[in-house]
Short mmCIF file of C-alpha atoms in Angstrom, two decimals:
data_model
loop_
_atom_site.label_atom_id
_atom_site.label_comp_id
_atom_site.label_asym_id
_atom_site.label_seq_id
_atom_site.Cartn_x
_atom_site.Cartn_y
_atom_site.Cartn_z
CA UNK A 1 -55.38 -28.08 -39.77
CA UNK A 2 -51.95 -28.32 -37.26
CA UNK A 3 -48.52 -28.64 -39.02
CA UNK A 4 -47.72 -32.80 -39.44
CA UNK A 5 -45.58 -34.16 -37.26
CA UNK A 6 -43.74 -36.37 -40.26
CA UNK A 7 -44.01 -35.98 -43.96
CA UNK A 8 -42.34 -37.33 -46.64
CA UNK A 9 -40.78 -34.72 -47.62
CA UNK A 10 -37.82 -35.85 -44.71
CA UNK A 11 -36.46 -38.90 -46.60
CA UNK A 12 -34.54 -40.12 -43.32
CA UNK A 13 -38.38 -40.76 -41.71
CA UNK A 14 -39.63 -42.86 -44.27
CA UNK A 15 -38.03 -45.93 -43.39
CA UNK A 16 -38.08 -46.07 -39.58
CA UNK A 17 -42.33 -45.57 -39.97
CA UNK A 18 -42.91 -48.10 -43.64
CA UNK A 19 -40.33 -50.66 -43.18
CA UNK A 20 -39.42 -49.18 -46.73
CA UNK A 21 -36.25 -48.16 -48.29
CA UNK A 22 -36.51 -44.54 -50.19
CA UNK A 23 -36.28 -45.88 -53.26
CA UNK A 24 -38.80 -48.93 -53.04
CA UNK A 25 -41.04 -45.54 -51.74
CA UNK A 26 -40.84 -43.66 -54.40
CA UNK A 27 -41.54 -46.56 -56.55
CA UNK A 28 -45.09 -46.77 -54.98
CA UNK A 29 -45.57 -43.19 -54.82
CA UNK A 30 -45.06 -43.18 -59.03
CA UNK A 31 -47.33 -46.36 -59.28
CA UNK A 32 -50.30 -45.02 -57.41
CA UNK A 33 -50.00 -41.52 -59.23
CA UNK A 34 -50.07 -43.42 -62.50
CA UNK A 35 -53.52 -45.60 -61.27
CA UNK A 36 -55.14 -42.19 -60.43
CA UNK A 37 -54.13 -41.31 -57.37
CA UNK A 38 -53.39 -37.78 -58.19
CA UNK A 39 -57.03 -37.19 -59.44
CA UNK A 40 -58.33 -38.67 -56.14
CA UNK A 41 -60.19 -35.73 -53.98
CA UNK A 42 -61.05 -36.43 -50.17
CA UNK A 43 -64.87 -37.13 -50.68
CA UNK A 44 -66.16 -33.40 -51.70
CA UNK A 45 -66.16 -31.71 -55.00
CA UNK A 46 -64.13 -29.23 -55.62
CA UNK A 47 -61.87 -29.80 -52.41
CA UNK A 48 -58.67 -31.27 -52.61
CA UNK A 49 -56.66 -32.97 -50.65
CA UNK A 50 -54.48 -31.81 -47.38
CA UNK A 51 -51.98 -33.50 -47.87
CA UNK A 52 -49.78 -34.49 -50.96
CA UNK A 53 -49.65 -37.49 -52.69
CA UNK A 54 -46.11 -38.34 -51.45
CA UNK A 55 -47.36 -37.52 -47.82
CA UNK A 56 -50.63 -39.65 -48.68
CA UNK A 57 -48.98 -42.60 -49.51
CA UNK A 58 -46.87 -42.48 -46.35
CA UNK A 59 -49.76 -42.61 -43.84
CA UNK A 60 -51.19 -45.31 -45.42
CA UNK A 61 -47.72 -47.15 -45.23
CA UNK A 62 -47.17 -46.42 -42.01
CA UNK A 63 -51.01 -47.35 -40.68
CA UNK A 64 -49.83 -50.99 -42.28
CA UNK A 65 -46.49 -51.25 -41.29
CA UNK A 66 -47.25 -50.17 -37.48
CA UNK A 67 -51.32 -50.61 -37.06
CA UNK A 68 -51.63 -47.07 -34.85
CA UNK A 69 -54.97 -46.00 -34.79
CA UNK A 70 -56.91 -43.51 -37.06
CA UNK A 71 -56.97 -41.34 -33.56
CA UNK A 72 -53.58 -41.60 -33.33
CA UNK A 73 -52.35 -40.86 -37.49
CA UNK A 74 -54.69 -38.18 -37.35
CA UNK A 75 -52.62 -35.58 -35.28
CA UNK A 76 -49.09 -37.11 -36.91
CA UNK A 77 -50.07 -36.12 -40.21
CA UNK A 78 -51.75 -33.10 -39.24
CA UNK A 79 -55.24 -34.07 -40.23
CA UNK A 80 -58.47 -35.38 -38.90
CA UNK A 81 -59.03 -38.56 -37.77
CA UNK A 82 -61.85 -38.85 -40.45
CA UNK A 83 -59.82 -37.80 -42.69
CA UNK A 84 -56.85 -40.87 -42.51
CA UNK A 85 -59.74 -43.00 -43.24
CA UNK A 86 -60.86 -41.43 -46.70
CA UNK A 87 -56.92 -41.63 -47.32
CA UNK A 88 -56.81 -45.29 -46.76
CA UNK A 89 -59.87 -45.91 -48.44
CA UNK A 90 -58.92 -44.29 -51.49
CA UNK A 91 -55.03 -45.05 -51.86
CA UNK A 92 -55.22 -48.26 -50.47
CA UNK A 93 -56.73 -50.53 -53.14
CA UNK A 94 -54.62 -48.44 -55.83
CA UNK A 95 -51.65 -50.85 -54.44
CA UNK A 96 -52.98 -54.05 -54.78
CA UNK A 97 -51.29 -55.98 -57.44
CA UNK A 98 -52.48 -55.32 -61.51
CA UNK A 99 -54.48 -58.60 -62.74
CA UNK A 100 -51.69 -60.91 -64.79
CA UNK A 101 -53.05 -60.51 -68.18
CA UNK A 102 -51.38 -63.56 -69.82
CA UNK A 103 -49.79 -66.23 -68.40
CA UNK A 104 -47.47 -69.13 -68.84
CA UNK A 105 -50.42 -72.86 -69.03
CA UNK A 106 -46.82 -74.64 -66.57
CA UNK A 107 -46.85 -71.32 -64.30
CA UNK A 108 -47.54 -73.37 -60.72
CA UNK A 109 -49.32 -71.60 -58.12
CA UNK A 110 -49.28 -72.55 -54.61
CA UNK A 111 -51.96 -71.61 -52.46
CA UNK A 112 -52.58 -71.45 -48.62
CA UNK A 113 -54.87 -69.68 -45.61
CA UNK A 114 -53.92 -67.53 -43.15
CA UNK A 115 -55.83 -66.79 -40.36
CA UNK A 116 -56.01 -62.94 -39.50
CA UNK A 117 -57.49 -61.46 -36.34
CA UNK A 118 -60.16 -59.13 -37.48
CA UNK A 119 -62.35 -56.88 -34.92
CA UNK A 120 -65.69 -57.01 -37.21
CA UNK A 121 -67.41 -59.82 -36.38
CA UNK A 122 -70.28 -59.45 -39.49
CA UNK A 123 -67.08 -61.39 -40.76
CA UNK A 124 -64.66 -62.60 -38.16
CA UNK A 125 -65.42 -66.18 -36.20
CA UNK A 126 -64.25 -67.69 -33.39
CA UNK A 127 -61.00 -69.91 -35.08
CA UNK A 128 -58.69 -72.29 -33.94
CA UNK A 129 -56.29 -69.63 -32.58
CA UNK A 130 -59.02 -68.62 -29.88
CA UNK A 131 -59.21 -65.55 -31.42
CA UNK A 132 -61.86 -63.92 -33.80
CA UNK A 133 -60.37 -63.97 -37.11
CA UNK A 134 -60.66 -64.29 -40.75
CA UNK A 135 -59.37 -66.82 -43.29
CA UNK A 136 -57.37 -65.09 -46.02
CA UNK A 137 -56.31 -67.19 -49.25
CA UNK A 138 -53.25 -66.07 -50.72
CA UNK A 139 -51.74 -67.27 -53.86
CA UNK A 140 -47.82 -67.59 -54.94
CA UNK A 141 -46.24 -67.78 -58.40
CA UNK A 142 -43.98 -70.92 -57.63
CA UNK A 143 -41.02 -69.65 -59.32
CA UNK A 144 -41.10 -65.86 -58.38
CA UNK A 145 -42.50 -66.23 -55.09
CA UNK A 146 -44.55 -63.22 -55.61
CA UNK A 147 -48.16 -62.82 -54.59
CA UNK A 148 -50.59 -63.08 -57.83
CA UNK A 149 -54.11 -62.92 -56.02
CA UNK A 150 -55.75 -62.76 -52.82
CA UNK A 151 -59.11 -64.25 -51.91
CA UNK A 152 -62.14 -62.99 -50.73
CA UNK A 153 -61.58 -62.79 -46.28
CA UNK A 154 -63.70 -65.61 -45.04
CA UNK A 155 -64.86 -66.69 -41.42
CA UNK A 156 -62.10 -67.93 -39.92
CA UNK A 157 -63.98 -70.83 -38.72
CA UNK A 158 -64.04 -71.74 -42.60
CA UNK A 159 -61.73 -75.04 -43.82
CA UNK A 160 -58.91 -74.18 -46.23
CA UNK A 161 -60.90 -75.97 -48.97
CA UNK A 162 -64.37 -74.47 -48.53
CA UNK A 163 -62.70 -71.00 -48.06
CA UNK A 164 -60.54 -71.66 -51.45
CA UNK A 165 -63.88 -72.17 -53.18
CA UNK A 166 -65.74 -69.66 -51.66
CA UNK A 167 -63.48 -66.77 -52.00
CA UNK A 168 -62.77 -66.83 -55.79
CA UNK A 169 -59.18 -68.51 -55.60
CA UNK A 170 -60.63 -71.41 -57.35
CA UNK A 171 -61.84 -69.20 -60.43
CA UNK A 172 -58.69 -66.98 -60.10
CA UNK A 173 -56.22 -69.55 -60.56
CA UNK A 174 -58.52 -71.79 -63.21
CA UNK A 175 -56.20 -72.99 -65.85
CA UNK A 176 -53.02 -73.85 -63.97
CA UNK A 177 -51.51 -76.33 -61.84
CA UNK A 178 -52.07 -75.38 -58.06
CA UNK A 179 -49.90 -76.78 -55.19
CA UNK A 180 -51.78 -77.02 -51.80
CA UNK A 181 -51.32 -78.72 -48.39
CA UNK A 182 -53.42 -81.69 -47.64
CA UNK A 183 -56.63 -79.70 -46.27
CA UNK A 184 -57.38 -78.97 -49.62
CA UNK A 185 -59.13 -82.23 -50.96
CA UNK A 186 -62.01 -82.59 -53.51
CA UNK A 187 -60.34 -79.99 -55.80
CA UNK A 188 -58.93 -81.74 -58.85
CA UNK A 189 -56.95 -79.10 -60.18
CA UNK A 190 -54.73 -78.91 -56.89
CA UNK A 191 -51.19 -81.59 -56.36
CA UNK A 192 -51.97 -82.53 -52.76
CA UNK A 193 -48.97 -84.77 -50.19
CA UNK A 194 -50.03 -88.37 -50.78
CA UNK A 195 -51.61 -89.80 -47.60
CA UNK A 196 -51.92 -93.00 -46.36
CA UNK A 197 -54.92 -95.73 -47.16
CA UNK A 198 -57.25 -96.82 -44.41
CA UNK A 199 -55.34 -99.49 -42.28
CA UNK A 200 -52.11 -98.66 -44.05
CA UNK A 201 -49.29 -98.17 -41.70
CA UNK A 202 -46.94 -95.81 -43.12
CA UNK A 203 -46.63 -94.88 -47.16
CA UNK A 204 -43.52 -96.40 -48.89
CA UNK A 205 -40.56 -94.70 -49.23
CA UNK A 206 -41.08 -93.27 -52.79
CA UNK A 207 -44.22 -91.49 -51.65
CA UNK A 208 -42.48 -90.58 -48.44
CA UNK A 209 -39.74 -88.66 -50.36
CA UNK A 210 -42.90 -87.19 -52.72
CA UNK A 211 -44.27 -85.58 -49.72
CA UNK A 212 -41.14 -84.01 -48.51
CA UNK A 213 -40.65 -82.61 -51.59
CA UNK A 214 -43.88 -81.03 -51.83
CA UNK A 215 -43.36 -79.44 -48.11
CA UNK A 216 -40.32 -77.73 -49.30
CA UNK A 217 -42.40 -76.58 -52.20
CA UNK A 218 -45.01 -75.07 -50.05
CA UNK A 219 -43.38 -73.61 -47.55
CA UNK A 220 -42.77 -70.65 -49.59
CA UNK A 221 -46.08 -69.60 -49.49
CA UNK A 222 -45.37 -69.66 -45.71
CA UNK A 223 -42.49 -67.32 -45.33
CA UNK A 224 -44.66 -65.20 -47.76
CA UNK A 225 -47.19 -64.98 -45.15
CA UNK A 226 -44.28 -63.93 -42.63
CA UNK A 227 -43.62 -60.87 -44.71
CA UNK A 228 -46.70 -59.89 -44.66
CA UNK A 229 -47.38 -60.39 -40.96
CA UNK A 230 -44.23 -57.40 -40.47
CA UNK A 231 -46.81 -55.23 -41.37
CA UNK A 232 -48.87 -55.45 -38.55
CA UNK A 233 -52.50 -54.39 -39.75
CA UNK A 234 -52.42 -58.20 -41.10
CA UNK A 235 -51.75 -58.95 -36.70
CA UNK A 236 -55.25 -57.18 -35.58
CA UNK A 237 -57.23 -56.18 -38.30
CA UNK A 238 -59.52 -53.13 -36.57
CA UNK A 239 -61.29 -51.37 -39.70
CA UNK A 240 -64.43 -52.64 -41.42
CA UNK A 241 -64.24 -56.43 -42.72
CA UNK A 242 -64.66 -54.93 -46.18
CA UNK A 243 -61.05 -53.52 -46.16
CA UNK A 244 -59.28 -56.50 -45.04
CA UNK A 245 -58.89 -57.87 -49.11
CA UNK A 246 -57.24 -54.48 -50.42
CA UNK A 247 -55.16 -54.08 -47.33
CA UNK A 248 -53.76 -57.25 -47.71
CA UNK A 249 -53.44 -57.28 -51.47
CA UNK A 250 -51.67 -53.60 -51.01
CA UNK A 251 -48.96 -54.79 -48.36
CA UNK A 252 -48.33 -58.02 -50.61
#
């Protein structure tokens, strides 16, 4: 094993490679020793890990935030290329946010689909960015602005309201109101814009002022998705499809 290059033992690196102050670090570091991450060994009984967990926690932060490849975190951290996957396999889903155990019934969710660029095609589909991608529902709490839960990745050739049914945000957010953009007909549950009859001209001024109000509404869930997209694993998505959920769900 060669000496890391960075390590989180010098505070002054963490920032410049997570996007992440120190103390917002340490935060995660304490979270993902409490979920287990301690106990975690690299694959092989009886062998621990190379690095520590503080160290662990910063290569997977900095794979997210920057999107280098394994080939290229491998000799920064002073491990094996192999090796940065096992500790992105392992730590990653540990940050994905806790299930909401109880909840407010008037707690409004607003919903939308991203489309994210993903190199394994057993999931990825040609979309309408040109570009083989997958569509990723992601959740909001209305008045935090906080993500509460992340879909299953679907082919980005998917609609926004098959690919809410079919990845579980349906069943995830049963039980509350849901606020959605107009591609999301023929769910009951989710307060759609008003559109305009067949042969109708334009909507009257009442519903006119309605659907403003609901695009100022939504558009949080919009600049959430532009938070996540600083982290730039969510802008080419190389590893296996069936990473794409936790690595999204950990960087939200």
């Amino acid at each position: 094993m060669s000496s890391p290059v960075i390590t989180a033992s010098r505070r002054e690196w963490i920032e410049p490679f997570t996007g992440l102050s120190q103390a917002q670090f340490r935060t995660l570091v304490r979270l993902v020793a409490e979920r287990g991450g301690e106990e975690i060994q690299d694959g092989r009984p009886g062998r621990q890990w190379a690095l520590e967990l503080p160290d662990r926690m910063l290569l997977v932060a900095t794979y997210w935030r920057t999107n280098l490849t394994m080939r290229q975190l491998g000799p920064l951290f002073g491990i094996s290329h192999s090796a940065v996957h096992r500790v992105l396999d392992t730590l990653g889903p540990l940050l994905a946010p806790a299930p909401v155990r109880k909840r407010r019934t008037d707690q409004i969710a607003i919903v939308d689909g991203t489309l994210v660029p993903t190199r394994d095609h057993t999931l990825a589909a040609s979309s309408k960015n040109y570009r083989y991608s997958a569509n990723l529902q992601v959740a909001i709490d209305a008045d935090t602005r906080l993500v509460i839960a992340v879909g299953d990745p679907q082919p980005g050739n998917r609609n926004d309201t098959i690919a809410y049914r079919d990845s579980g945000m349906k069943e995830q957010l049963a039980g509350r109101p849901v606020v959605a953009g107009g591609g999301y007909q023929g769910h009951d549950e989710v307060i759609l814009p008003d559109r305009r009859a067949r042969g109708q001209e334009r909507l009257p001024a009442w519903q006119e002022e309605w659907n403003t109000k609901h695009r100022q509404v939504r558009a949080a869930v919009e600049h959430c998705f532009a938070r996540m997209k600083t982290y730039k694993a969510l802008r080419d998505h190389r590893r296996a499809a069936s990473t794409l959920k936790s690595t999204a769900a950990g960087i939200a």
